[in-house]
Amino acid sequence: MDFRNPRWSPTYDAVAAYWCNWEDPRRDGLYVDFPPGLSWSSIVPAGDVCTGEFGYVPALWSPNGKTIAFAGLGRPDRDPWNRLHLRLAERQGKWVKTFEATGRMLRPVGWIDDRRLLYVTYGGGATWDAGVQNLATGEVHLLPIRFSAFYQPHGSRIPVQDLVFDPRLYARGWVLSITGWLEDGTLDFDLVPIPGSGALSAEANTRFAGWFPDGARMLVLTWEPGLNLEEPDTPTALEVWDTESGESHLLAPGGLYGRVSPDGSTLAFITRHPLILDAQARPVSERLDVEGTYIHFMRLDTREIFWSLAAPHVFWTMVELEEPGGESPSLLAWSPGSRRLAFRYKPQVLGIADLQKRNINLITSADSWPNIRYPR
């Protein structure tokens, strides 16, 4: 059994998640929970989202929190190839719509606005094609260029990744801005490279790692070119890029994966070594002689590290840091109030770190379903 990709609605009054029970597929499906009680209800019939790779595809709330976009077997009677279709569900399951957008390994990426949704399909050779589906009119506009990855858009700005032979060694991030919806069904766009701060080398690889709540700043992962990101001694850093001023600066040397709190005050991030701090508790470098996995909490206004945790099971392989074609399931999940952080403490045990009390509550999810509560 597996519980995949829980997502809060933008209004923080519901959670959507896939439930994939390999022992009892009749319980498979897309479920919605309405806290504070556990009132889970299935809004998608079994088998639509948990066959093979389909359970890894994210379910994405619309910005207004009224609908959920996902990919599933929308018309198996008409499509003998079992290709995934883009689908849309009302939050309480009153209706489910299927759109013509379809393709191999189709996955929704993010909402442009309440009507338009960015999706990708596998193009072959580690490349992805992208399109924008207008869910109100049914129109589809295609992007006339392929990339190796597409990430969560902010409005009409879409972070993308270069076409590279091995993205673990070489990578250059860009921001693609949609500038027009053309009559031939394609998109007009501009491209701006995502810069590094120079804290590593001037030619450092860059990859989108998340938006700040203001939508103007971007969290960026950087690492040295030609070095395998999977090697624990490869120099990495998390940086912040202001897309309006163009300025970049270092946040966390050794940072590998991070999430900014909803109130924008705190960065939670993962390293593969302990950090060395200066007199003001700001990170200077890593202790490369000690290996492990650690979660750190940083005050973004001062860069002070105010809490660090050993978390050996927060991820198992580097593949978890990014799924092919885009973002991975969340390894660190903030509560809406920015007080708590959920993460994998160990197999089938969820850890909830309380930043005020500086303690960790453990929730076992193996014995019954569904008993995972979400941090508030």
Short mmCIF file of C-alpha atoms in Angstrom, two decimals, residues 31-271:
data_model
loop_
_atom_site.label_atom_id
_atom_site.label_comp_id
_atom_site.label_asym_id
_atom_site.label_seq_id
_atom_site.Cartn_x
_atom_site.Cartn_y
_atom_site.Cartn_z
CA TYR A 31 -9.21 10.81 -2.30
CA VAL A 32 -10.04 14.10 -0.58
CA ASP A 33 -9.97 14.71 3.18
CA PHE A 34 -11.74 17.61 4.87
CA PRO A 35 -9.99 18.32 8.20
CA PRO A 36 -10.13 18.48 11.16
CA GLY A 37 -11.71 15.02 11.06
CA LEU A 38 -10.64 12.20 8.77
CA SER A 39 -13.56 12.16 6.37
CA TRP A 40 -11.80 10.73 3.34
CA SER A 41 -13.95 10.17 0.28
CA SER A 42 -12.99 8.79 -3.12
CA ILE A 43 -13.70 11.15 -6.02
CA VAL A 44 -12.18 9.01 -8.79
CA PRO A 45 -13.06 5.35 -9.46
CA ALA A 46 -10.46 2.69 -8.64
CA GLY A 47 -7.84 1.89 -11.24
CA ASP A 48 -7.66 5.35 -12.81
CA VAL A 49 -4.58 6.61 -11.00
CA CYS A 50 -2.76 3.65 -9.48
CA THR A 51 -1.93 1.43 -12.45
CA GLY A 52 1.81 1.21 -13.05
CA GLU A 53 3.42 4.63 -13.05
CA PHE A 54 0.17 6.58 -12.85
CA GLY A 55 0.22 6.90 -9.06
CA TYR A 56 3.32 9.09 -9.27
CA VAL A 57 1.52 11.76 -11.29
CA PRO A 58 0.60 14.76 -9.10
CA ALA A 59 -2.96 15.87 -8.45
CA LEU A 60 -3.01 19.67 -8.61
CA TRP A 61 -5.55 22.02 -7.04
CA SER A 62 -6.72 24.99 -9.08
CA PRO A 63 -5.69 28.41 -7.62
CA ASN A 64 -9.25 28.99 -6.36
CA GLY A 65 -9.34 25.56 -4.67
CA LYS A 66 -12.51 24.43 -6.46
CA THR A 67 -11.16 21.72 -8.78
CA ILE A 68 -8.34 19.14 -8.99
CA ALA A 69 -6.43 18.31 -12.17
CA PHE A 70 -4.82 14.90 -12.61
CA ALA A 71 -4.03 12.29 -15.28
CA GLY A 72 -5.84 9.00 -15.64
CA LEU A 73 -7.29 6.41 -17.98
CA GLY A 74 -10.06 8.64 -19.16
CA ARG A 75 -11.47 6.67 -22.12
CA PRO A 76 -10.12 3.10 -22.11
CA ASP A 77 -12.91 2.01 -24.48
CA ARG A 78 -11.71 4.50 -27.11
CA ASP A 79 -7.96 4.31 -26.46
CA PRO A 80 -6.62 0.74 -26.64
CA TRP A 81 -3.10 2.04 -25.98
CA ASN A 82 -4.09 3.05 -22.43
CA ARG A 83 -2.57 6.50 -22.82
CA LEU A 84 -3.12 8.92 -19.99
CA HIS A 85 -5.66 11.69 -20.44
CA LEU A 86 -5.83 15.04 -18.69
CA ARG A 87 -8.76 14.99 -16.28
CA LEU A 88 -10.50 17.46 -13.98
CA ALA A 89 -12.58 16.71 -10.87
CA GLU A 90 -14.79 18.85 -8.68
CA ARG A 91 -13.42 18.78 -5.13
CA GLN A 92 -16.29 16.70 -3.73
CA GLY A 93 -16.49 14.35 -6.70
CA LYS A 94 -19.75 15.69 -8.13
CA TRP A 95 -18.30 15.53 -11.62
CA VAL A 96 -15.18 14.37 -13.45
CA LYS A 97 -14.31 15.68 -16.92
CA THR A 98 -11.87 14.18 -19.44
CA PHE A 99 -10.08 16.34 -22.01
CA GLU A 100 -8.56 15.49 -25.37
CA ALA A 101 -5.02 16.26 -24.17
CA THR A 102 -3.39 12.86 -24.07
CA GLY A 103 -0.01 11.22 -24.45
CA ARG A 104 2.59 8.88 -23.09
CA MET A 105 3.37 9.54 -19.41
CA LEU A 106 1.16 12.63 -19.44
CA ARG A 107 1.41 14.63 -16.22
CA PRO A 108 -0.05 17.98 -15.14
CA VAL A 109 2.67 20.44 -14.10
CA GLY A 110 0.82 23.46 -12.75
CA TRP A 111 -1.88 26.03 -13.25
CA ILE A 112 -1.28 29.20 -15.28
CA ASP A 113 -4.55 30.59 -13.88
CA ASP A 114 -7.94 29.17 -12.84
CA ARG A 115 -8.71 28.15 -16.44
CA ARG A 116 -5.37 27.16 -18.00
CA LEU A 117 -3.25 24.17 -17.02
CA LEU A 118 0.31 23.33 -18.12
CA TYR A 119 0.92 19.65 -18.85
CA VAL A 120 3.75 17.59 -20.38
CA THR A 121 4.02 14.34 -22.32
CA TYR A 122 7.10 12.22 -22.91
CA GLY A 123 8.79 13.10 -26.18
CA GLY A 124 11.51 10.43 -26.19
CA GLY A 125 15.21 10.61 -25.45
CA ALA A 126 14.77 12.26 -22.01
CA THR A 127 12.78 15.10 -23.60
CA TRP A 128 9.29 16.38 -22.84
CA ASP A 129 6.67 18.17 -24.90
CA ALA A 130 4.43 20.72 -23.23
CA GLY A 131 1.00 22.18 -23.83
CA VAL A 132 -1.48 24.45 -22.11
CA GLN A 133 -5.08 23.22 -21.91
CA ASN A 134 -7.84 25.79 -21.53
CA LEU A 135 -10.27 23.92 -19.30
CA ALA A 136 -13.08 26.35 -20.02
CA THR A 137 -12.99 26.35 -23.84
CA GLY A 138 -11.16 23.06 -24.51
CA GLU A 139 -8.47 24.81 -26.58
CA VAL A 140 -4.89 23.49 -26.44
CA HIS A 141 -1.77 25.53 -27.24
CA LEU A 142 1.48 23.60 -27.72
CA LEU A 143 5.01 24.75 -26.99
CA PRO A 144 7.12 24.39 -30.17
CA ILE A 145 10.29 23.44 -28.30
CA ARG A 146 11.23 20.52 -26.03
CA PHE A 147 13.01 20.59 -22.67
CA SER A 148 14.28 17.94 -20.27
CA ALA A 149 12.07 19.20 -17.41
CA PHE A 150 9.19 21.57 -16.67
CA TYR A 151 8.40 22.92 -13.19
CA GLN A 152 5.62 24.65 -11.28
CA PRO A 153 4.70 27.86 -13.16
CA HIS A 154 4.01 31.17 -11.49
CA GLY A 155 1.44 32.82 -13.70
CA SER A 156 2.81 32.76 -17.25
CA ARG A 157 6.42 32.17 -16.10
CA ILE A 158 7.53 28.53 -16.33
CA PRO A 159 10.91 27.26 -15.03
CA VAL A 160 12.41 24.74 -17.47
CA GLN A 161 15.64 22.75 -17.83
CA ASP A 162 18.03 22.53 -20.77
CA LEU A 163 18.16 19.55 -23.08
CA VAL A 164 21.27 17.78 -21.81
CA PHE A 165 22.63 14.27 -22.21
CA ASP A 166 23.04 13.69 -18.48
CA PRO A 167 21.27 16.24 -16.22
CA ARG A 168 23.19 14.88 -13.21
CA LEU A 169 26.40 16.30 -14.71
CA TYR A 170 25.35 19.33 -16.75
CA ALA A 171 22.25 21.46 -16.42
CA ARG A 172 21.14 25.01 -17.13
CA GLY A 173 17.85 26.34 -15.89
CA TRP A 174 15.71 28.88 -17.72
CA VAL A 175 12.50 30.79 -17.13
CA LEU A 176 10.12 30.56 -20.08
CA SER A 177 7.59 33.41 -20.19
CA ILE A 178 4.48 32.96 -22.33
CA THR A 179 4.05 36.12 -24.42
CA GLY A 180 1.30 35.09 -26.83
CA TRP A 181 -1.39 32.55 -27.71
CA LEU A 182 -1.05 32.10 -31.47
CA GLU A 183 -3.82 31.22 -33.92
CA ASP A 184 -1.94 28.15 -35.18
CA GLY A 185 -2.31 26.55 -31.72
CA THR A 186 1.22 27.24 -30.52
CA LEU A 187 2.69 29.46 -27.81
CA ASP A 188 4.95 32.47 -28.28
CA PHE A 189 7.55 32.83 -25.53
CA ASP A 190 10.76 34.42 -24.21
CA LEU A 191 13.62 32.62 -22.43
CA VAL A 192 15.80 34.03 -19.62
CA PRO A 193 18.62 31.95 -18.06
CA ILE A 194 18.55 31.20 -14.32
CA PRO A 195 21.86 32.56 -13.02
CA GLY A 196 24.09 31.32 -10.24
CA SER A 197 25.48 33.66 -7.60
CA GLY A 198 29.10 32.69 -8.25
CA ALA A 199 29.42 31.11 -4.80
CA LEU A 200 30.56 27.97 -6.62
CA SER A 201 32.16 28.41 -10.06
CA ALA A 202 30.92 30.91 -12.63
CA GLU A 203 29.84 27.98 -14.82
CA ALA A 204 27.90 26.19 -12.08
CA ASN A 205 24.82 24.20 -13.06
CA THR A 206 21.49 25.74 -12.06
CA ARG A 207 18.09 24.13 -11.46
CA PHE A 208 14.79 25.53 -10.25
CA ALA A 209 14.15 24.42 -6.65
CA GLY A 210 10.98 26.32 -5.67
CA TRP A 211 9.17 29.65 -5.64
CA PHE A 212 9.12 32.03 -2.69
CA PRO A 213 5.58 33.03 -1.64
CA ASP A 214 5.99 36.47 -3.23
CA GLY A 215 6.43 34.89 -6.68
CA ALA A 216 9.30 37.27 -7.45
CA ARG A 217 12.10 35.22 -5.89
CA MET A 218 13.18 31.71 -6.81
CA LEU A 219 15.06 29.06 -4.83
CA VAL A 220 17.84 27.68 -7.05
CA LEU A 221 19.94 24.53 -6.70
CA THR A 222 23.51 24.90 -8.01
CA TRP A 223 26.34 22.39 -8.33
CA GLU A 224 29.69 22.17 -10.08
CA PRO A 225 29.52 21.19 -13.78
CA GLY A 226 30.88 17.83 -14.81
CA LEU A 227 30.42 16.38 -11.33
CA ASN A 228 27.71 13.82 -10.62
CA LEU A 229 25.01 15.23 -8.39
CA GLU A 230 24.52 11.76 -6.91
CA GLU A 231 28.04 11.73 -5.41
CA PRO A 232 27.97 12.88 -1.77
CA ASP A 233 31.15 15.00 -2.14
CA THR A 234 29.89 17.01 -5.13
CA PRO A 235 29.77 20.70 -4.05
CA THR A 236 26.18 21.99 -4.04
CA ALA A 237 24.39 25.08 -2.78
CA LEU A 238 20.90 26.54 -2.47
CA GLU A 239 20.69 30.13 -3.66
CA VAL A 240 18.00 32.76 -4.12
CA TRP A 241 17.44 34.62 -7.39
CA ASP A 242 15.33 37.79 -7.49
CA THR A 243 13.68 37.59 -10.90
CA GLU A 244 12.84 41.31 -10.84
CA SER A 245 16.21 42.79 -9.86
CA GLY A 246 18.25 39.96 -11.41
CA GLU A 247 20.38 39.58 -8.27
CA SER A 248 21.42 36.20 -6.86
CA HIS A 249 23.05 35.32 -3.56
CA LEU A 250 24.03 32.26 -1.57
CA LEU A 251 21.72 30.87 1.10
CA ALA A 252 22.93 27.40 2.08
CA PRO A 253 26.25 25.81 1.06
CA GLY A 254 25.72 22.07 0.75
CA GLY A 255 21.96 22.48 0.29
CA LEU A 256 20.42 19.80 -1.90
CA TYR A 257 16.65 20.22 -1.53
CA GLY A 258 14.68 22.97 0.20
CA ARG A 259 11.23 24.37 0.85
CA VAL A 260 10.37 27.93 1.90
CA SER A 261 7.67 28.25 4.57
CA PRO A 262 4.30 29.69 3.47
CA ASP A 263 4.95 32.92 5.40
CA GLY A 264 8.34 33.33 3.69
CA SER A 265 10.30 33.50 6.94
CA THR A 266 12.06 30.11 7.07
CA LEU A 267 13.90 27.77 4.73
CA ALA A 268 13.91 24.06 5.55
CA PHE A 269 16.60 22.26 3.57
CA ILE A 270 18.45 18.95 3.29
CA THR A 271 22.22 18.36 3.26
#
